mmCIF file of C-alpha atoms in Angstrom:
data_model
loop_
_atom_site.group_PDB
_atom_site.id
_atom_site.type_symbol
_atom_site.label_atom_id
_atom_site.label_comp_id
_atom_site.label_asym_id
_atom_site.label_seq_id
_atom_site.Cartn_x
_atom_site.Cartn_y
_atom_site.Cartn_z
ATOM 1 C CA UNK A 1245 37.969 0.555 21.046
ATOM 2 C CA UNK A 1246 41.002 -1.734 20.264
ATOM 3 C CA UNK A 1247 40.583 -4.958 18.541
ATOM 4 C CA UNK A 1248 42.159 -6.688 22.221
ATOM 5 C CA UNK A 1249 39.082 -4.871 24.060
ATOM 6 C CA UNK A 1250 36.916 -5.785 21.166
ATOM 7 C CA UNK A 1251 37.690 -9.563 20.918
ATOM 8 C CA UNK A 1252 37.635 -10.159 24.979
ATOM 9 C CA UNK A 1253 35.115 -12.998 24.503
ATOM 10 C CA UNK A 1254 37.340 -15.128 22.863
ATOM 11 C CA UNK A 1255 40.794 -14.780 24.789
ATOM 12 C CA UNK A 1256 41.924 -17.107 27.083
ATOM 13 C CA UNK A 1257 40.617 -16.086 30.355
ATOM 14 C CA UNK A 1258 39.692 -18.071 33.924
ATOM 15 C CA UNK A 1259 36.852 -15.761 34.379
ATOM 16 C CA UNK A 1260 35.321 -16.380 30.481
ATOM 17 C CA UNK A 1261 32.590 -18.750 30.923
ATOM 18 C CA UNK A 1262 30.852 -20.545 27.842
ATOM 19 C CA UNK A 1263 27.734 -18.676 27.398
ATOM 20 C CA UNK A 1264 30.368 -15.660 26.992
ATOM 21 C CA UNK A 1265 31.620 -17.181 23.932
ATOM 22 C CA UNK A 1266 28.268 -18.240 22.285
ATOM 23 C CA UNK A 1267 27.306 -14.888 23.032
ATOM 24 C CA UNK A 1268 30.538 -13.276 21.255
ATOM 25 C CA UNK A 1269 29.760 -15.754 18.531
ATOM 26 C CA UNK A 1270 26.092 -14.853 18.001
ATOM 27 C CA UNK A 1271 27.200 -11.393 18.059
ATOM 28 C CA UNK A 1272 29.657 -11.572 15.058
ATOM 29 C CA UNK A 1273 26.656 -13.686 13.243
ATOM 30 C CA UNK A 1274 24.245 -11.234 13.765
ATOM 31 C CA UNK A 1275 26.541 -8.281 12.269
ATOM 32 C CA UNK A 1276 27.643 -10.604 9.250
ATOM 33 C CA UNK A 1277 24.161 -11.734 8.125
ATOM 34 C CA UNK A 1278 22.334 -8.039 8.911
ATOM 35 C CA UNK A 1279 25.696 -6.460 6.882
ATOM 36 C CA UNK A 1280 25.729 -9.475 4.219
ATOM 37 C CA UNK A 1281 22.211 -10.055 3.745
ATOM 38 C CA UNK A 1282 21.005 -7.007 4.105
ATOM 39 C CA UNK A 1283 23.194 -5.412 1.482
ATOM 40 C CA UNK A 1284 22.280 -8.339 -1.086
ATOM 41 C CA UNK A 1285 18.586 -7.681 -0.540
ATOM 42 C CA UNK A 1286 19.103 -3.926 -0.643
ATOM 43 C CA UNK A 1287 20.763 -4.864 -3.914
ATOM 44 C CA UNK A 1288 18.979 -6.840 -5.468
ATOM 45 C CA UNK A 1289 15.837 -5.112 -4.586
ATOM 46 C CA UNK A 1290 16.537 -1.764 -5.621
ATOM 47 C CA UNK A 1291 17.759 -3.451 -9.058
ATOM 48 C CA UNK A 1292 14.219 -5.057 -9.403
ATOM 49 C CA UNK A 1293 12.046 -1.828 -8.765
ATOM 50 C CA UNK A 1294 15.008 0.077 -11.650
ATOM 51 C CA UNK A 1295 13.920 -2.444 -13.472
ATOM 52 C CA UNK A 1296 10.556 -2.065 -12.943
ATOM 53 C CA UNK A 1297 10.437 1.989 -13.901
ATOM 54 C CA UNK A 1298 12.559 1.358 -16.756
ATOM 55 C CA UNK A 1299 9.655 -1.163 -18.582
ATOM 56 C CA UNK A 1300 7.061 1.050 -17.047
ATOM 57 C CA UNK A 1301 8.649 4.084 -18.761
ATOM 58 C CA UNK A 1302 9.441 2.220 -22.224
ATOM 59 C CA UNK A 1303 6.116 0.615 -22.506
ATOM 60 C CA UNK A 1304 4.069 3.522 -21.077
ATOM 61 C CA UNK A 1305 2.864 6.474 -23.650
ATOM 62 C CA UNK A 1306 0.951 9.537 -23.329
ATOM 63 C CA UNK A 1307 -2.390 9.746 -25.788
ATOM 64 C CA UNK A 1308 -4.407 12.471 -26.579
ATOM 65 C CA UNK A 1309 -8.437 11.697 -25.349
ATOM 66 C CA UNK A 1310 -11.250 13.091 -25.268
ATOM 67 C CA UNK A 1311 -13.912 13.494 -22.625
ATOM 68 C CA UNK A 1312 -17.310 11.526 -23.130
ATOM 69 C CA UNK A 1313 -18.696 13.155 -19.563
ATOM 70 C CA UNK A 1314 -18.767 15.956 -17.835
ATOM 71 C CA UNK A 1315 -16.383 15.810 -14.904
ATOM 72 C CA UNK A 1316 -18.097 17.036 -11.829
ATOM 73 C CA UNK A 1317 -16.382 19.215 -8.955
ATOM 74 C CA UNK A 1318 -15.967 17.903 -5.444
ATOM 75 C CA UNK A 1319 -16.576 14.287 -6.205
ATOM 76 C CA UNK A 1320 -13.788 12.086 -5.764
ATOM 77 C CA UNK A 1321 -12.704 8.992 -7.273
ATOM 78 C CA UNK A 1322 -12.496 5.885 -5.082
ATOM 79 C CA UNK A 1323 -8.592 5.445 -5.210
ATOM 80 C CA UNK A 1324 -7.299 8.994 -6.461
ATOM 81 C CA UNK A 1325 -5.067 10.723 -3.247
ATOM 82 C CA UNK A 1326 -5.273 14.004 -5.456
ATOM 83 C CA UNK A 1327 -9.416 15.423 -6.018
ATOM 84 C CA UNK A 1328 -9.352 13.861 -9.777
ATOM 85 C CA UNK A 1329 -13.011 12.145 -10.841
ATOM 86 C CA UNK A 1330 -13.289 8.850 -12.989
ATOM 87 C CA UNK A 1331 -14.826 9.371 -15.905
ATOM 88 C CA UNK A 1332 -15.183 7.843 -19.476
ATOM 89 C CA UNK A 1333 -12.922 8.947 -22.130
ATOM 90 C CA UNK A 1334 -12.238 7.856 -25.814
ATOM 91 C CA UNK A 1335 -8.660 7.459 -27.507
ATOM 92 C CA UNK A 1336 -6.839 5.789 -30.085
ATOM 93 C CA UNK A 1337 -5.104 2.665 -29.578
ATOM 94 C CA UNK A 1338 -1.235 1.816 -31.104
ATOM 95 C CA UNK A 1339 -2.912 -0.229 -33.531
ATOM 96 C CA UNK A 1340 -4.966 2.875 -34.764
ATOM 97 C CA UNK A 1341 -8.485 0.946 -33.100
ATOM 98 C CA UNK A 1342 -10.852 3.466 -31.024
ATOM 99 C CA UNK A 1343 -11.149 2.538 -27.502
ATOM 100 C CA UNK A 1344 -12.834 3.596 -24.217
ATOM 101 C CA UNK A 1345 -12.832 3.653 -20.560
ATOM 102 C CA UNK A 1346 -12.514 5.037 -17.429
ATOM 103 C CA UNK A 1347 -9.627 7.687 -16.127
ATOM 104 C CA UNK A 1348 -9.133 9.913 -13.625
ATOM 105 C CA UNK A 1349 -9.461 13.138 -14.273
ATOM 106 C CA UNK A 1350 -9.244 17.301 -12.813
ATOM 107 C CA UNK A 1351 -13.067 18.007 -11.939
ATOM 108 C CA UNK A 1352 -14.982 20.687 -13.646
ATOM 109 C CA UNK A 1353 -14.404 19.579 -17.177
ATOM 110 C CA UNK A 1354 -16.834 19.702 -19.748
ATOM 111 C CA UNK A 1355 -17.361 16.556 -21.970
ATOM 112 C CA UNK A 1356 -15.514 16.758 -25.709
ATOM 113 C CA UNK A 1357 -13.074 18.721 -23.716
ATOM 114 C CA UNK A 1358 -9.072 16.852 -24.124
ATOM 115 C CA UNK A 1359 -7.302 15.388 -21.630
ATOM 116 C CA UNK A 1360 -3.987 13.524 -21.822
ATOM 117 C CA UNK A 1361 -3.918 10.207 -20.628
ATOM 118 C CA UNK A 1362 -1.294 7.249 -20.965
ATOM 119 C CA UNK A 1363 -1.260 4.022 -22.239
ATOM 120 C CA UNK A 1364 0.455 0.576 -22.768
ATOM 121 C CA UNK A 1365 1.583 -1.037 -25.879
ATOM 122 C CA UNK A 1366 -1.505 -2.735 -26.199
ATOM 123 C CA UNK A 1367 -3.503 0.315 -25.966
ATOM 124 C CA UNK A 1368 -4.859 -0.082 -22.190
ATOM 125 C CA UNK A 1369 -5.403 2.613 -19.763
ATOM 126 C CA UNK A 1370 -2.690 3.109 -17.199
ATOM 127 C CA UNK A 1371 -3.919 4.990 -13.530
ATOM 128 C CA UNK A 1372 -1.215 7.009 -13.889
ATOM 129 C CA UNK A 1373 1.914 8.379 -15.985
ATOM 130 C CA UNK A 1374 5.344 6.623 -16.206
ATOM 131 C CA UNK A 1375 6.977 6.645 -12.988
ATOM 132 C CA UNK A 1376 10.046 9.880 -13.788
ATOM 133 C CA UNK A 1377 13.610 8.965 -14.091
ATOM 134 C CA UNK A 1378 14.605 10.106 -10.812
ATOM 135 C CA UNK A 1379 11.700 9.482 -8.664
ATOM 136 C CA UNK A 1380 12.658 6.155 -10.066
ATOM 137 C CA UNK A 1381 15.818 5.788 -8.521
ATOM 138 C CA UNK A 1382 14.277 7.364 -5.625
ATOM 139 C CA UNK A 1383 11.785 4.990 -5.327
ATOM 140 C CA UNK A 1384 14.274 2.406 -6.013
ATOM 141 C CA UNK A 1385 16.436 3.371 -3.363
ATOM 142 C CA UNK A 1386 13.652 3.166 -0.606
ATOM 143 C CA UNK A 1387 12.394 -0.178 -1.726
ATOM 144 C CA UNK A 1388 16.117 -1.475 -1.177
ATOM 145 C CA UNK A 1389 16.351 0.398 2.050
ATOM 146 C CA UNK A 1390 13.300 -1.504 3.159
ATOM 147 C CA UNK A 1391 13.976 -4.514 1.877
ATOM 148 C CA UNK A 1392 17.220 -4.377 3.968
ATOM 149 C CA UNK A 1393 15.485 -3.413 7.044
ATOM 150 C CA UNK A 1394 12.957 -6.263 6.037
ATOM 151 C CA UNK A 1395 16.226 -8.836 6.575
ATOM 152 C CA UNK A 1396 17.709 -6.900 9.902
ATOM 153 C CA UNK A 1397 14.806 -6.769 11.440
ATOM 154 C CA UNK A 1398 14.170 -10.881 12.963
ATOM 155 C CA UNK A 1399 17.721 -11.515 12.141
ATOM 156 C CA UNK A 1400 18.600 -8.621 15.438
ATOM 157 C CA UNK A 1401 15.337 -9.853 17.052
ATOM 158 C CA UNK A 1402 16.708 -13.145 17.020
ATOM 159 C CA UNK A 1403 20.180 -12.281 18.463
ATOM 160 C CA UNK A 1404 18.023 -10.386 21.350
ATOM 161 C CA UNK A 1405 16.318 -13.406 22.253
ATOM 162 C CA UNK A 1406 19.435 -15.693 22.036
ATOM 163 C CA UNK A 1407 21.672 -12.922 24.410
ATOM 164 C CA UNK A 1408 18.766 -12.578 26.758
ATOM 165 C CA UNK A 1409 18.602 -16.640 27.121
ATOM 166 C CA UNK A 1410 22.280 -16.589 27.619
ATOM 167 C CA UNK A 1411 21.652 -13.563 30.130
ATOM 168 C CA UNK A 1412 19.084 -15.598 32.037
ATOM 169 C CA UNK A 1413 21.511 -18.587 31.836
ATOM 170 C CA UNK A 1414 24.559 -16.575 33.134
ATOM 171 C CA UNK A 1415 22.556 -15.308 36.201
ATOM 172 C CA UNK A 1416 20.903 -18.758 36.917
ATOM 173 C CA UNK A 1417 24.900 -19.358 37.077
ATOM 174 C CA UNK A 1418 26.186 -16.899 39.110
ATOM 175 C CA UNK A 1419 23.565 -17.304 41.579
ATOM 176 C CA UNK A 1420 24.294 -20.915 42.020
ATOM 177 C CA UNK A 1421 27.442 -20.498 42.184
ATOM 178 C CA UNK A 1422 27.191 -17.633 44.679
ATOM 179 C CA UNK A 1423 25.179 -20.013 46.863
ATOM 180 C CA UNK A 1424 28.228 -22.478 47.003
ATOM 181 C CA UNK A 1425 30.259 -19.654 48.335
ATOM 182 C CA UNK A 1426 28.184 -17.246 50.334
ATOM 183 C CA UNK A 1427 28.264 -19.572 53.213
ATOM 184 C CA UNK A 1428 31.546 -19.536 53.430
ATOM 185 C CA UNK A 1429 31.927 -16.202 53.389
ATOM 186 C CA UNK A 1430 30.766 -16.367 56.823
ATOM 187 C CA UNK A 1431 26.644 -15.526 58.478
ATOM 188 C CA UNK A 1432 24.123 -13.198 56.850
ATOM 189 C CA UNK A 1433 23.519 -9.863 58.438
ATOM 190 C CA UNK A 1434 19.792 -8.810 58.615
#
């Protein structure tokens, strides 16, 4: 399509009326701020959740523990997507202090039996291991991706409404103006 063709709203032309140039103009807004914004946000976002994994992967450490219950089969923690039971364990903080709580863990262990869980620098229980390198930037990339469509999404709902008003405004238009000159035009058949 050639940039004449593309810019028609805005040439000189008797049969341009105004609501086709507020429509050309909400047009190029729309595609600037969903472009724009959207990118920034993509951006900015995706930096953020890099940022994110990278602490979570410095600050997060693996720790031998030890089981202080049996784990039973077929019962499910609460929040665990993959069959692993809650159950007490006992480790040894950073600063060399024994500690306790509750992990998730396979089911069918036996209690004494180790299991690796991870920690924080201050020697609390994480749910889960560091989030990888590379399902980092994965992760990363979807949160920007969202975050984009998160922008796009009531900035092009917005233009719809505004070109269907002008729509509605450029028939309510046409029709009057049709009215004027039907008549003229000479009788109705029917």
């Amino acid at each position: 399509m050639g940039t004449t063709k593309w810019l028609w709203r805005w040439r000189s032309n008797p049969l341009r009326r105004h609501e086709d140039v507020v429509e050309a103009w909400v047009v190029l807004a729309v595609c600037v701020i969903v472009a724009f914004a959207g990118a920034v946000v993509a951006l900015l976002t995706a930096r953020g959740a890099e940022h994110a994994f990278a602490q979570e992967r410095a600050h997060g450490h693996a720790v031998r523990a030890v089981l202080l219950a049996d784990a039973p089969h077929g019962v499910t923690a609460r929040w665990s997507a993959d069959d692993r039971v809650e159950v007490p364990v006992r480790w040894t903080a950073p600063d060399g202090t024994s500690r306790s709580g509750r992990t998730p863990v396979d089911g069918g262990l036996k209690a004494g039996a180790p299991v690796t869980v991870w920690q924080d620098d201050r020697g609390r229980l994480t749910l889960s291991r560091p989030t990888g390198r590379t399902e980092g930037h994965v992760e990363a990339a979807l949160f920007g991706a969202a975050a984009a469509l998160a922008v796009a999404a009531p900035v092009l709902g917005a233009g719809a409404v505004a070109r269907a008003r002008l729509d509605r405004r450029r028939m309510a238009r046409w029709e009057q103006e049709w009215d004027a000159v039907g008549p003229l035009w000479g009788p109705k058949t029917g």
